[in-house]
Short mmCIF file of C-alpha atoms in Angstrom, two decimals:
data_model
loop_
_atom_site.label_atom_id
_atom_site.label_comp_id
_atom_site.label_asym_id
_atom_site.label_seq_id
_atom_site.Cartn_x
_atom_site.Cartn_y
_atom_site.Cartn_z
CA UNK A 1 -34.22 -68.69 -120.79
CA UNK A 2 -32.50 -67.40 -117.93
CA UNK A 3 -32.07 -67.89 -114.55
CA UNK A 4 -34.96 -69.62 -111.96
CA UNK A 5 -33.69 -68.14 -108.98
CA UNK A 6 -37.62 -67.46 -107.39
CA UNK A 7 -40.12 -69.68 -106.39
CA UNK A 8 -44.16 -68.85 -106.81
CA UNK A 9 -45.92 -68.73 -103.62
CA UNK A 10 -48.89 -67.37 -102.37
CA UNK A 11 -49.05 -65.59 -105.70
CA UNK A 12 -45.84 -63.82 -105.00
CA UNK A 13 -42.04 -64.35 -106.71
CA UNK A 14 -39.88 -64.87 -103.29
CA UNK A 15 -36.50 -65.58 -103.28
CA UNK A 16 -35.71 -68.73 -101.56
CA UNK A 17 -36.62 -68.90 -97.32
CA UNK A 18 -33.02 -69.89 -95.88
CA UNK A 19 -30.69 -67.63 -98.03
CA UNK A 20 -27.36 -69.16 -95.79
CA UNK A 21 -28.55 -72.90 -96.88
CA UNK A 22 -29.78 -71.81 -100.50
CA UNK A 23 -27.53 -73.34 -103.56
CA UNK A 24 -27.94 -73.19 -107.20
CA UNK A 25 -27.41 -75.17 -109.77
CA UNK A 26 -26.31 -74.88 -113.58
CA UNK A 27 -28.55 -75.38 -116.08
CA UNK A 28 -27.08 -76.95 -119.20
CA UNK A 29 -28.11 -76.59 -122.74
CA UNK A 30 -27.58 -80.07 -124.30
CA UNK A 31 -26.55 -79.19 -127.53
CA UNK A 32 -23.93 -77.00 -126.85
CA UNK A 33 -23.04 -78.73 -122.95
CA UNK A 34 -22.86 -74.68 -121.68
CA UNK A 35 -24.28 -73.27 -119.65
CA UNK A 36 -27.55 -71.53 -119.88
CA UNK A 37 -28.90 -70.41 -116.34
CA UNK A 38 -29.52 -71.28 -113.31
CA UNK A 39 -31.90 -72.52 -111.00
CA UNK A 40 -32.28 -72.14 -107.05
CA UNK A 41 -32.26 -75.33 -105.07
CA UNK A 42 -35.17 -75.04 -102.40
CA UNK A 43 -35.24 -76.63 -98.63
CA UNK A 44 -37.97 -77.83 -96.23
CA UNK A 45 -38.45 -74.33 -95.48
CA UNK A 46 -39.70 -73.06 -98.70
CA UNK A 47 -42.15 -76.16 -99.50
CA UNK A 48 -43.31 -75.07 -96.13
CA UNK A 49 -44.12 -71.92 -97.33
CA UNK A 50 -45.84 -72.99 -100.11
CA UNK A 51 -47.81 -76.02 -98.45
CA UNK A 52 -49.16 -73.41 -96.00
CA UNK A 53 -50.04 -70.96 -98.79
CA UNK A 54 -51.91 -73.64 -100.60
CA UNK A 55 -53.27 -74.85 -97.11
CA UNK A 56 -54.86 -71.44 -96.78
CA UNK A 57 -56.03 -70.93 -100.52
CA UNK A 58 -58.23 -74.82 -99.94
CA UNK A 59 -60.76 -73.22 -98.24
CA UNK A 60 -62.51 -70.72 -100.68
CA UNK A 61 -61.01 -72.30 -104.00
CA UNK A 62 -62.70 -75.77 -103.31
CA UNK A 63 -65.82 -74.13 -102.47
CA UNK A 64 -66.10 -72.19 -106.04
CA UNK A 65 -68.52 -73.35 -108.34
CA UNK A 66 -68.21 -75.16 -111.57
CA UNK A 67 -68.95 -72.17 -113.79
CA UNK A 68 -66.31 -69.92 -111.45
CA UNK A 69 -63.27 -72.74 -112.28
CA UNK A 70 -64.44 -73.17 -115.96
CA UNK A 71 -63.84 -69.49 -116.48
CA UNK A 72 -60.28 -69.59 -114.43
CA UNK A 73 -59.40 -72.40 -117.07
CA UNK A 74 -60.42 -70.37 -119.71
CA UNK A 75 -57.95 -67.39 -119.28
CA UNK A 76 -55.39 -70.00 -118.54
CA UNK A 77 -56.10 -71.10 -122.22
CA UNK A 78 -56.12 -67.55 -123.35
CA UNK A 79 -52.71 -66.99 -121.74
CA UNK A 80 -51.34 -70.24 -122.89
CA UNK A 81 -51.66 -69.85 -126.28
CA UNK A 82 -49.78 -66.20 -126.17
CA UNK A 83 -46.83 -67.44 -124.37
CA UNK A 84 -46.64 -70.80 -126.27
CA UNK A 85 -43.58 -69.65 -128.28
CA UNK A 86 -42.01 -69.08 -125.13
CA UNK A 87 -42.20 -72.20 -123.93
CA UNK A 88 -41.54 -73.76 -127.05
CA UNK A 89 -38.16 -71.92 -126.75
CA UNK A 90 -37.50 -72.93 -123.46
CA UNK A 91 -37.87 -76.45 -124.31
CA UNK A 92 -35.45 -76.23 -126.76
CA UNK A 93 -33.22 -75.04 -125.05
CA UNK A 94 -33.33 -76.67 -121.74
CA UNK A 95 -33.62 -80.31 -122.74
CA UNK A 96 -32.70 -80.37 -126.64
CA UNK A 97 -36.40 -80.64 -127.80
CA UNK A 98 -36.16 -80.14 -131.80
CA UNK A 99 -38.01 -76.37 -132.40
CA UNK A 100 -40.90 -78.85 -134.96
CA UNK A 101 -41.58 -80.63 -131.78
CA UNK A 102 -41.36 -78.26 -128.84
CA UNK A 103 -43.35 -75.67 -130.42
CA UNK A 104 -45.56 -78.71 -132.20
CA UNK A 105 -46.56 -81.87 -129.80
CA UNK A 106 -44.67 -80.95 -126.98
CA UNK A 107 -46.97 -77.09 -126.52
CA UNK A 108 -49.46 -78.86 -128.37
CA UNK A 109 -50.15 -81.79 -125.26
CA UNK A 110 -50.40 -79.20 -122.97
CA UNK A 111 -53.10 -77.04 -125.14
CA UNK A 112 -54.94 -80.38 -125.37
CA UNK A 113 -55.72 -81.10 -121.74
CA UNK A 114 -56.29 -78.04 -121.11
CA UNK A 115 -59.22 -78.07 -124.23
CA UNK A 116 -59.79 -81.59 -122.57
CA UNK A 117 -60.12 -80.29 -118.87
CA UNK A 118 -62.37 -77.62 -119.54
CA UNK A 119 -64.55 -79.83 -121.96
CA UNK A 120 -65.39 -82.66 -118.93
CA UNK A 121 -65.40 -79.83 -116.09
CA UNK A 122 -68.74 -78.27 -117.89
CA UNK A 123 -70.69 -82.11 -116.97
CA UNK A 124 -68.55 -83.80 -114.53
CA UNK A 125 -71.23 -85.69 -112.02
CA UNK A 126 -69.47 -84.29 -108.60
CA UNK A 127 -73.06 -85.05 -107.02
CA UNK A 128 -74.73 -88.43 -107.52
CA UNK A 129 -78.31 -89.54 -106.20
CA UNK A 130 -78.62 -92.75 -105.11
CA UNK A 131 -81.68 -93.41 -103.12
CA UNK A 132 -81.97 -91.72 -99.71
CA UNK A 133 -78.17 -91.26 -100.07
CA UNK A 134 -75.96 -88.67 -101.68
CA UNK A 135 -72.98 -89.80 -102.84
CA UNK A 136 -70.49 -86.31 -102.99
CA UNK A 137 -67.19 -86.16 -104.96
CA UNK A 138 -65.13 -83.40 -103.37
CA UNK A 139 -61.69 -81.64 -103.44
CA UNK A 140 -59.07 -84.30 -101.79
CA UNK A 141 -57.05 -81.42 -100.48
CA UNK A 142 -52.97 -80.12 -101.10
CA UNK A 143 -51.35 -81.84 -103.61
CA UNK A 144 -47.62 -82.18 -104.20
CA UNK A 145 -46.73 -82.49 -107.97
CA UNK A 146 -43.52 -83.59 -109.04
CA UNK A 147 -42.76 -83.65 -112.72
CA UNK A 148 -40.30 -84.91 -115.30
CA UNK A 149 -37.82 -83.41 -116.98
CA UNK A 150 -38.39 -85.53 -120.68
CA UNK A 151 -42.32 -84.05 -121.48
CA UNK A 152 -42.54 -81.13 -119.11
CA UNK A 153 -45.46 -79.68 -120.48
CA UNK A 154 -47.10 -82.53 -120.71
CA UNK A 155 -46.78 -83.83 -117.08
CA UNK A 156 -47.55 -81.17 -115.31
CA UNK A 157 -50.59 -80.04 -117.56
CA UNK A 158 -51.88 -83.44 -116.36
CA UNK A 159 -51.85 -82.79 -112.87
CA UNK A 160 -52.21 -79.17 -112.52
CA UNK A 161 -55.29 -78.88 -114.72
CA UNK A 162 -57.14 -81.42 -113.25
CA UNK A 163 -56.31 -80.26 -109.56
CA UNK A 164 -57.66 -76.89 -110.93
CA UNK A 165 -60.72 -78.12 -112.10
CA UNK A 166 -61.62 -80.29 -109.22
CA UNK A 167 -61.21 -77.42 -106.60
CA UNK A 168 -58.16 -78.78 -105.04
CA UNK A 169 -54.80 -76.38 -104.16
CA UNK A 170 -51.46 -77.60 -105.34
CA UNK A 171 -47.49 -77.22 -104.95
CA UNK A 172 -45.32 -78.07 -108.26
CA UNK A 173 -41.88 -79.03 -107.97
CA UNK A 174 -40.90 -79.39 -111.47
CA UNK A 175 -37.54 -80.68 -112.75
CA UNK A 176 -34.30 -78.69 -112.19
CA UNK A 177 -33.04 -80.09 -115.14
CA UNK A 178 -35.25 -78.05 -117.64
CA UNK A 179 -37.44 -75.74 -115.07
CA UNK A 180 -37.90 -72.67 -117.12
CA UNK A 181 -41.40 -74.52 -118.43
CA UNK A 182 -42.54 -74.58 -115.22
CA UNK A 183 -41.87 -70.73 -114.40
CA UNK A 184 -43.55 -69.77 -117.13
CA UNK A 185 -46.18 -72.01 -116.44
CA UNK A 186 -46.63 -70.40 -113.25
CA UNK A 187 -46.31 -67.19 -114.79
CA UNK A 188 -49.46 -68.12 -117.37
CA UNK A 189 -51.50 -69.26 -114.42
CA UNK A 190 -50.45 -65.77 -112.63
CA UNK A 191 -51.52 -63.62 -115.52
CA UNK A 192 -54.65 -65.88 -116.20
CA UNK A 193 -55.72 -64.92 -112.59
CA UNK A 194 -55.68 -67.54 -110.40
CA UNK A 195 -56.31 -67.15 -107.29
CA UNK A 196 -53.14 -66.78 -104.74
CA UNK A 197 -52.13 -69.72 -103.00
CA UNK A 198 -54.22 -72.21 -105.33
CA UNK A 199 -50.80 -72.96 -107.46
CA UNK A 200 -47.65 -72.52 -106.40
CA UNK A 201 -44.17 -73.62 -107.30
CA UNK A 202 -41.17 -74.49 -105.43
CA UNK A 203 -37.84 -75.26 -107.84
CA UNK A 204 -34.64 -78.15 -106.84
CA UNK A 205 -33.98 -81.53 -106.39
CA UNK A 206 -35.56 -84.58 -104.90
CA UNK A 207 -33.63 -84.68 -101.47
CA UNK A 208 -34.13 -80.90 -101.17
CA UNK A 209 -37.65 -80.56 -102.70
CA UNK A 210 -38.98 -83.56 -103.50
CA UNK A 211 -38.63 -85.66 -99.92
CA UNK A 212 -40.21 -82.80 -97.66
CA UNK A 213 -43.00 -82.09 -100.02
CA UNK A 214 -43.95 -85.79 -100.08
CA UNK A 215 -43.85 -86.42 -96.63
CA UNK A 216 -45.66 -82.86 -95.54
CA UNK A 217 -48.30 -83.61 -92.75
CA UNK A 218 -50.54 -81.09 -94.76
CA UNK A 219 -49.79 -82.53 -98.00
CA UNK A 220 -53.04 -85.05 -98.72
CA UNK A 221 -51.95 -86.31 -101.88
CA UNK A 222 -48.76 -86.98 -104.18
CA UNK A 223 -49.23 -87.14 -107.91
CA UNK A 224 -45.20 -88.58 -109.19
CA UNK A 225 -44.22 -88.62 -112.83
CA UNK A 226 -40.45 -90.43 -112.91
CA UNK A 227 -38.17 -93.11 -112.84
CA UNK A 228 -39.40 -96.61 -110.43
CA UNK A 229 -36.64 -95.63 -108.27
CA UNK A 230 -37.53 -92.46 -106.86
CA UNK A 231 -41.25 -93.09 -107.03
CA UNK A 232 -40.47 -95.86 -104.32
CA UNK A 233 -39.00 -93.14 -102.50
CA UNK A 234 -41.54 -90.42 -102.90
CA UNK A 235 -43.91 -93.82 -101.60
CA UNK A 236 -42.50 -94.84 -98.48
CA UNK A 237 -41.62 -90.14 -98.09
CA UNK A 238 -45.91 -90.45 -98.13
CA UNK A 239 -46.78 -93.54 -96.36
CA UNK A 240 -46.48 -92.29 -93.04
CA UNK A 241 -49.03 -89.90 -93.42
CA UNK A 242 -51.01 -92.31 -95.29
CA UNK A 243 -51.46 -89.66 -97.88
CA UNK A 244 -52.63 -90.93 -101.18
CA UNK A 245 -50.06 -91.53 -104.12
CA UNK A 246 -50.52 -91.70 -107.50
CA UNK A 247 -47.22 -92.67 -109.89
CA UNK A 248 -46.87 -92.60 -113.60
CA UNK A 249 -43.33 -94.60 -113.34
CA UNK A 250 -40.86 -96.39 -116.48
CA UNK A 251 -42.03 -98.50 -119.32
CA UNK A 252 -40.48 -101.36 -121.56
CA UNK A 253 -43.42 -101.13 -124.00
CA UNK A 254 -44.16 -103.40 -126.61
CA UNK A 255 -44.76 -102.99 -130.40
CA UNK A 256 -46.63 -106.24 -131.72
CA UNK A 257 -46.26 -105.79 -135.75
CA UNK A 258 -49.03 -108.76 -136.90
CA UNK A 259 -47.83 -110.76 -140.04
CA UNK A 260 -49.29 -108.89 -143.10
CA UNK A 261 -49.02 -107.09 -145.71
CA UNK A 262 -48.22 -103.75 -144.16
CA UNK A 263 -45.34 -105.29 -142.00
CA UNK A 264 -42.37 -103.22 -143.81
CA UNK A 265 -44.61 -99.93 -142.95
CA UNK A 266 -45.63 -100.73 -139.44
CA UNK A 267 -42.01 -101.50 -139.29
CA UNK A 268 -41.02 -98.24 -140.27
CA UNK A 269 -43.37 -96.47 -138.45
CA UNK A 270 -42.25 -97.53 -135.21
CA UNK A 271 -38.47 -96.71 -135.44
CA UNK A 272 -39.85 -92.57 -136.59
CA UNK A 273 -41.84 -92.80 -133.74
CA UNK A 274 -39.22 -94.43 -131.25
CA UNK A 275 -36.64 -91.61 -132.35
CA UNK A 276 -38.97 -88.77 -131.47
CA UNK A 277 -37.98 -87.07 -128.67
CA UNK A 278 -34.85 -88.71 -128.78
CA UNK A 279 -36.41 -92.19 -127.01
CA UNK A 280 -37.00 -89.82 -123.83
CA UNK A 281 -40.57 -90.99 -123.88
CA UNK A 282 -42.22 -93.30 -120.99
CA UNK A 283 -43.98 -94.94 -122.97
CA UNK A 284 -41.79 -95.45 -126.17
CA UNK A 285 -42.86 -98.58 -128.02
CA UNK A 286 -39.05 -100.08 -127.29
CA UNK A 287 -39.46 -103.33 -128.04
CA UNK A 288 -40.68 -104.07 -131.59
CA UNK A 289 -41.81 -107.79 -131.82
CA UNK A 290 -42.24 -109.01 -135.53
CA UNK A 291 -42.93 -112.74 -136.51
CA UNK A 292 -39.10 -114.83 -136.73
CA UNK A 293 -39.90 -115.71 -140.54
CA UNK A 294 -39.96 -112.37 -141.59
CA UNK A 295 -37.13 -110.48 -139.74
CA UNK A 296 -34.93 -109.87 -142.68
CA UNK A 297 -37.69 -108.21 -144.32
CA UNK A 298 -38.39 -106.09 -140.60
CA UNK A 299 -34.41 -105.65 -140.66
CA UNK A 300 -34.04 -103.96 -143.76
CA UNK A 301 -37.48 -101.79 -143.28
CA UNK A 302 -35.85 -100.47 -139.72
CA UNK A 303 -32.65 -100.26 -141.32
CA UNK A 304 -33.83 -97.56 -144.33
CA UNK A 305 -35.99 -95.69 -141.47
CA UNK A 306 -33.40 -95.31 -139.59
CA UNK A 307 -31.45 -93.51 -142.48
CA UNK A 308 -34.02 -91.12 -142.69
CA UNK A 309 -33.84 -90.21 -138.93
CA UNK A 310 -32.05 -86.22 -138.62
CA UNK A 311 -30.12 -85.42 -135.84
CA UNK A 312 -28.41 -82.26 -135.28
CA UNK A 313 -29.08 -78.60 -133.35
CA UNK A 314 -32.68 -78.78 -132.16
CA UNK A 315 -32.90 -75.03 -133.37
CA UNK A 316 -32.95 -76.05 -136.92
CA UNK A 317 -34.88 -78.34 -139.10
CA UNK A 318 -34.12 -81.83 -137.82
CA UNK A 319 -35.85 -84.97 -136.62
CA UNK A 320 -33.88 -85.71 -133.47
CA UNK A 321 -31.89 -83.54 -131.10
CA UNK A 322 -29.81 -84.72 -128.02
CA UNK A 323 -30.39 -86.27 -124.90
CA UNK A 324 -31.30 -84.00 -121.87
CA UNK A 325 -27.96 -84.21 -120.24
CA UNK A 326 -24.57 -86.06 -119.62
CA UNK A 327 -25.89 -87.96 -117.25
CA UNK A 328 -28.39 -89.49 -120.10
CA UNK A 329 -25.83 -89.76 -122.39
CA UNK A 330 -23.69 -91.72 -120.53
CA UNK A 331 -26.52 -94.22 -119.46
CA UNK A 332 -27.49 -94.82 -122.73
CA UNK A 333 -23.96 -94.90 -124.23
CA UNK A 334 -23.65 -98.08 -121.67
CA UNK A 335 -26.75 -99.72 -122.74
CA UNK A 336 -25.88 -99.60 -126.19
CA UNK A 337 -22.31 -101.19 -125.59
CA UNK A 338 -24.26 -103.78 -123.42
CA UNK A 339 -26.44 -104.83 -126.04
CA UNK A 340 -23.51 -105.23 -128.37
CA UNK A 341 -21.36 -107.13 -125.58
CA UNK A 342 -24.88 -109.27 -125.24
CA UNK A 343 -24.63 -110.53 -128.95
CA UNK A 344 -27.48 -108.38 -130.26
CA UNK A 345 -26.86 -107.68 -133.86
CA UNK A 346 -26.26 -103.90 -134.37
CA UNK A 347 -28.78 -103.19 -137.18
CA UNK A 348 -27.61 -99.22 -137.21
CA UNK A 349 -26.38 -96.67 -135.03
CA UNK A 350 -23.73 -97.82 -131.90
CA UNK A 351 -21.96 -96.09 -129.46
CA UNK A 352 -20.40 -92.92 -130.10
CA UNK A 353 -22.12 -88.97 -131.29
CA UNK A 354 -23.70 -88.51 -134.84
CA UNK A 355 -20.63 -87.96 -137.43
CA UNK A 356 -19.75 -84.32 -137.39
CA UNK A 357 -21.35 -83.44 -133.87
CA UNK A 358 -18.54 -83.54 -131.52
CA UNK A 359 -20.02 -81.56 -129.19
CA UNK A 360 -23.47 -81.92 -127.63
CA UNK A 361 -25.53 -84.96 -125.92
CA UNK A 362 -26.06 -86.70 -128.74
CA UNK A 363 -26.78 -89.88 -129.72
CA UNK A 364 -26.90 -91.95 -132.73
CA UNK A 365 -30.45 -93.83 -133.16
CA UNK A 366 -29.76 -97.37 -132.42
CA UNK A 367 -31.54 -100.59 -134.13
CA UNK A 368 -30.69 -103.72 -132.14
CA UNK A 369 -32.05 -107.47 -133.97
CA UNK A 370 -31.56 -110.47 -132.92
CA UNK A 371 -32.69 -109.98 -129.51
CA UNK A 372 -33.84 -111.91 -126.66
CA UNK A 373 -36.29 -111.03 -123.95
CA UNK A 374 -33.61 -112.03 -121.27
CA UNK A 375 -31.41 -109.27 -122.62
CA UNK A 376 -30.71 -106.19 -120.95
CA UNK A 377 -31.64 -104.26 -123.60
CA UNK A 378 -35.04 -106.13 -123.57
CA UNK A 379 -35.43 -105.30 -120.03
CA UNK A 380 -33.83 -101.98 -118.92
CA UNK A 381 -35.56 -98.74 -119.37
CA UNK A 382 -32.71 -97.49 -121.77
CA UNK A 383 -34.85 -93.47 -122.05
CA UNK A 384 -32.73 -92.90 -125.42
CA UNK A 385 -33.19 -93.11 -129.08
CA UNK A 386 -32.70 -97.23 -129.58
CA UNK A 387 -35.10 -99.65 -130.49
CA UNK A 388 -34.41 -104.02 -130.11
CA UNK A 389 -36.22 -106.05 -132.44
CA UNK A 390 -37.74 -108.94 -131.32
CA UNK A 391 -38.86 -112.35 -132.95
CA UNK A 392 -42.18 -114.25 -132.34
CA UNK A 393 -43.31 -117.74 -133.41
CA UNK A 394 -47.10 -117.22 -133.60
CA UNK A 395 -49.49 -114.64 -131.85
CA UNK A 396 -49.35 -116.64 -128.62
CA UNK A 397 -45.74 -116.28 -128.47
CA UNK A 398 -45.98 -112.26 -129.04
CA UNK A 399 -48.12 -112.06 -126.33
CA UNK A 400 -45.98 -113.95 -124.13
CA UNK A 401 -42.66 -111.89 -124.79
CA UNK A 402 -44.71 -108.84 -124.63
CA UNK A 403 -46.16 -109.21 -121.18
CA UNK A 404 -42.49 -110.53 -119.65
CA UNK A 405 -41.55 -107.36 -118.04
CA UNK A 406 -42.09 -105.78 -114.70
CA UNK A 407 -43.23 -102.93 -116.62
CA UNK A 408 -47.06 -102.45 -117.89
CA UNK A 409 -47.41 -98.82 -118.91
CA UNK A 410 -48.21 -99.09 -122.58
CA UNK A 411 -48.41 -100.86 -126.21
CA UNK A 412 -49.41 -101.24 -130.00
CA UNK A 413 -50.66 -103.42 -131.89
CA UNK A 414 -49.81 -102.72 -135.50
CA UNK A 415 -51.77 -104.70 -138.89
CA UNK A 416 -54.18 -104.01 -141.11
CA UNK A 417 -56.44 -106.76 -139.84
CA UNK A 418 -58.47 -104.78 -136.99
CA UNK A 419 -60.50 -107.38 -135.42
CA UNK A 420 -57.20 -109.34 -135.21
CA UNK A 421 -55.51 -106.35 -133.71
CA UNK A 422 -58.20 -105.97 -131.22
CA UNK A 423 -57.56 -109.42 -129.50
CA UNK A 424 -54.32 -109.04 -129.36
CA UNK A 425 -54.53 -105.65 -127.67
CA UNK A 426 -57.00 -106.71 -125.05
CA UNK A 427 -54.19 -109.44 -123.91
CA UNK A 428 -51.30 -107.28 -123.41
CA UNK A 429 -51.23 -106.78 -119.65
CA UNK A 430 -50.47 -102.49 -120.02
CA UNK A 431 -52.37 -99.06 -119.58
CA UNK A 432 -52.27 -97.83 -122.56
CA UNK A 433 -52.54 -99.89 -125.41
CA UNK A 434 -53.26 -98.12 -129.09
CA UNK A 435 -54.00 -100.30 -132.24
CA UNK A 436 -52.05 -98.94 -135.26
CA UNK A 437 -50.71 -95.83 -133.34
CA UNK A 438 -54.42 -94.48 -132.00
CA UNK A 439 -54.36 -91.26 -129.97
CA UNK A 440 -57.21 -89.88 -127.80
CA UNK A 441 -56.79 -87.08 -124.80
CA UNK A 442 -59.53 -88.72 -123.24
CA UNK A 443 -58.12 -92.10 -122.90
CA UNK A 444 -57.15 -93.29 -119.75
CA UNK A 445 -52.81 -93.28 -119.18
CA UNK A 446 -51.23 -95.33 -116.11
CA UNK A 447 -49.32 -98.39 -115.72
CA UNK A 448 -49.83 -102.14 -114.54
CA UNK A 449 -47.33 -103.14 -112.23
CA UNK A 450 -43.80 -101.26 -111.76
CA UNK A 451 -45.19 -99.15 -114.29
CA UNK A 452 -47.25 -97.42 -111.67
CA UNK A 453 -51.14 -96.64 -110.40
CA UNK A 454 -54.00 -93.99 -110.68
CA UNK A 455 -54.87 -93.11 -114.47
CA UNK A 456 -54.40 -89.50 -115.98
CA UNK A 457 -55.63 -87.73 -119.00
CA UNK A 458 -59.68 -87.36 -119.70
CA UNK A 459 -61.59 -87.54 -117.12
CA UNK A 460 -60.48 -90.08 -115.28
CA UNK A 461 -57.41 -87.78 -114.53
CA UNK A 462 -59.85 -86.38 -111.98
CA UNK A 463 -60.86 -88.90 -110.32
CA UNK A 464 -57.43 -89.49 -108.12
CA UNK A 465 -57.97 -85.61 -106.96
CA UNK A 466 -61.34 -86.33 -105.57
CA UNK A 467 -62.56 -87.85 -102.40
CA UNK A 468 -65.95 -90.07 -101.89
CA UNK A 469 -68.39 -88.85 -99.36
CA UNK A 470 -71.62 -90.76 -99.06
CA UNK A 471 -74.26 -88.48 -96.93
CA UNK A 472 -77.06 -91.19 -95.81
CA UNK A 473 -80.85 -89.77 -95.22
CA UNK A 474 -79.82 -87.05 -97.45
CA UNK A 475 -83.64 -87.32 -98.40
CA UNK A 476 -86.52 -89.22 -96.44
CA UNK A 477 -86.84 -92.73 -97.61
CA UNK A 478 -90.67 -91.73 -98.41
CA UNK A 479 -89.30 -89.29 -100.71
CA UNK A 480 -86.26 -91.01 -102.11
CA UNK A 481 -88.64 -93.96 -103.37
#
């Protein structure tokens, strides 16, 4: 994909602001660990630049009508779709992404809330009567997005086209590890005609990016996709300017398989769908809980789906690539040797690469049984391709293990018994919870606890861009009753 040596601001490529102070750094392709471009590191001075820019753009873009933004969002879709092979490419490149799922669910998420964007903008209420008051929602303001590496498309689709459609003005600082889908992004929204200033992009790392755009005095909101860590950073970066922050943060989600007949499926089904992506999911379903009397049965299900899990070059036709980088390799590599030094019982997979792929990030897909709750692997965010099995005594019990995390960000309830699924689902204490692997663009996603706050997708991924204004005696009381 190149280099990412510009940033986007005030509709203009610019090479970074302090060329003495301005660094790069190497972009790695993870199946081959070489090199494959680079990408400038920005300072202070360029998120100034581009805070000001989208400081100056607020003014006229939040005062556009409905029918003016719909239209903006429409070339963006028109655009999108042309250049979707691009990004496809780039994701496969950048962070391993198998070609089936980069140019499938990975391009696909971002099409979708776009489709999904466009769809509420047409009858969002902005203006609600209520009595002799008005009650207004309007444009918060700037916004600082700062986006993941593991679903790029994805994440900043969420924020960018609902800060689009709600009039607001925006700066994205997407990941260095895998920022070519953000320049192209910008390059879409470019060609698609949006106005200058109203989007604007700023590449490089937290302390050099990430902290100044957070704590901008002209910055009025923070939308964070990433690990707990540095969203408690990017927090207490914002506080002093009591800006609002919204954070989509880790998950430990659980996977309550319900004592039926489908067990060996639902089994099954949840190791494919750990694997995809290689585990680099937020919301992975990474603890499977299945009832204690039937874990050989679970066992040997995970074990034979496992078996069926590809990995190899993302380019070609495989299930599973690598991990995004050595840095994710290596953290997963010592989760999986921790689980083993715990006791767990290695169902398949272990430390080490695939057989025959000595070079590349990759990692074997992992089936741990015999787990315990107290466990690291039970606990820890592990962001790679392995899955611990859990056992439960009764429904109570599933419950129980499920909602004993500090996490809260999603879950599934898997069994062919719906109205039992349904109760369990409304117990688990999480933001997302599907029932036999439901999916829905309009569904609220966000986390209890650690997990994060604010909701995304649909349309209540509008709702954190907007402010409240009530106008009392917007109408005579005579007239209002």
């Amino acid at each position: 994909m190149g280099d990412n040596l510009e940033f986007y601001i005030g509709g203009e490529w610019t090479a970074p602001a302090d060329p003495e102070r301005s660094r790069t750094l190497d972009v790695v392709n993870p199946a081959t660990e070489e090199v494959c471009g680079k990408v400038a590191v920005g300072s202070a001075a360029d998120v100034d630049l581009a805070v000001a820019a989208a400081r100056g753009a607020f003014a006229s873009w939040s005062r556009t009508s409905v029918a003016d933004r719909i239209e903006v969002l429409r070339n963006v879709q028109e655009v999108y779709q042309k250049r979707s092979g691009d990004l496809g490419a780039a994701l496969t490149e950048e962070m391993g992404a198998p070609a089936s799922l980069a140019n499938g669910f990975q391009v696909g998420l971002g099409a979708g809330h776009l489709a999904k964007a466009i769809e509420i903008l047409q009858d969002f209420p902005f203006e609600e009567r209520r009595g002799a008051t008005l009650v207004v929602k309007e444009p918060i303001g700037v916004c600082a997005l700062i986006t993941p590496w593991n679903w790029p498309l994805n994440q900043i689709a969420v924020k960018v086209f609902p800060a689009l459609a709600t009039g607001c003005t925006m700066v994205l600082k997407p990941s260095e590890i895998a920022p070519s889908a953000g320049r192209i992004f910008a390059e879409i929204l470019d060609a698609a005609g949006v106005p200058a200033g109203v989007f604007n992009l700023v590449h490089g790392d937290g302390p050099g990016v990430g902290a100044p755009l957070s704590s901008h005095p002209d910055v009025d909101m923070v939308s964070f996709t990433g690990s707990v860590r540095a969203g408690v950073e990017v927090a207490k970066n914002a506080a002093p300017g009591v800006k609002r922050v919204t954070q989509e943060l880790g998950g430990k989600s659980p996977n309550i398989v319900l004592d039926d007949a489908d067990l060996a499926a639902n089994v099954a089904s949840g190791v494919t769908a750990m694997m995809g992506n290689s585990g680099q999911t937020c919301s992975a379903l990474s603890r499977m809980l299945v009832p204690r009397a039937r874990m050989d049965e679970a066992v040997a299900a995970a074990r034979e789906a496992v078996a069926g899990v590809t990995v190899g070059d993302p380019a070609g036709d495989v299930v599973m690539g690598p991990v995004a980088s050595r840095a994710q390799f290596d953290k997963v590599q010592a989760l999986i040797q921790k689980g083993i030094d715990e006791g767990a019982v290695l169902v398949a997979g272990g430390t080490g690469r695939p057989d025959g792929l000595p070079t590349g990030f990759y990692v074997k897909p992992t089936v741990f049984a015999g787990v315990t709750n107290d466990m690291a692997i039970a606990r820890e965010e592990i962001f790679g391709p392995v899955l611990v099995i859990i056992g439960y005594d009764d429904v109570d019990h599933a419950v129980e293990i499920a909602n004993d995390t500090e996490y809260g960000l999603a879950g599934n309830v898997a069994g062919a018994d719906l109205d039992a699924a349904r109760a369990v689902a409304r117990r688990i204490r999480a933001g997302w919870v599907s029932i036999n692997d439901g999916f829905d663009f309009g569904c609220p996603f966000g986390g209890y606890k650690k997990s994060g706050n604010g909701r995304e997708w649909g349309e209540f991924g509008f709702h954190d861009y907007l402010e409240t204004k009530g106008v009392l005696g917007y109408e005579p009381e005579e007239a209002a009753s």
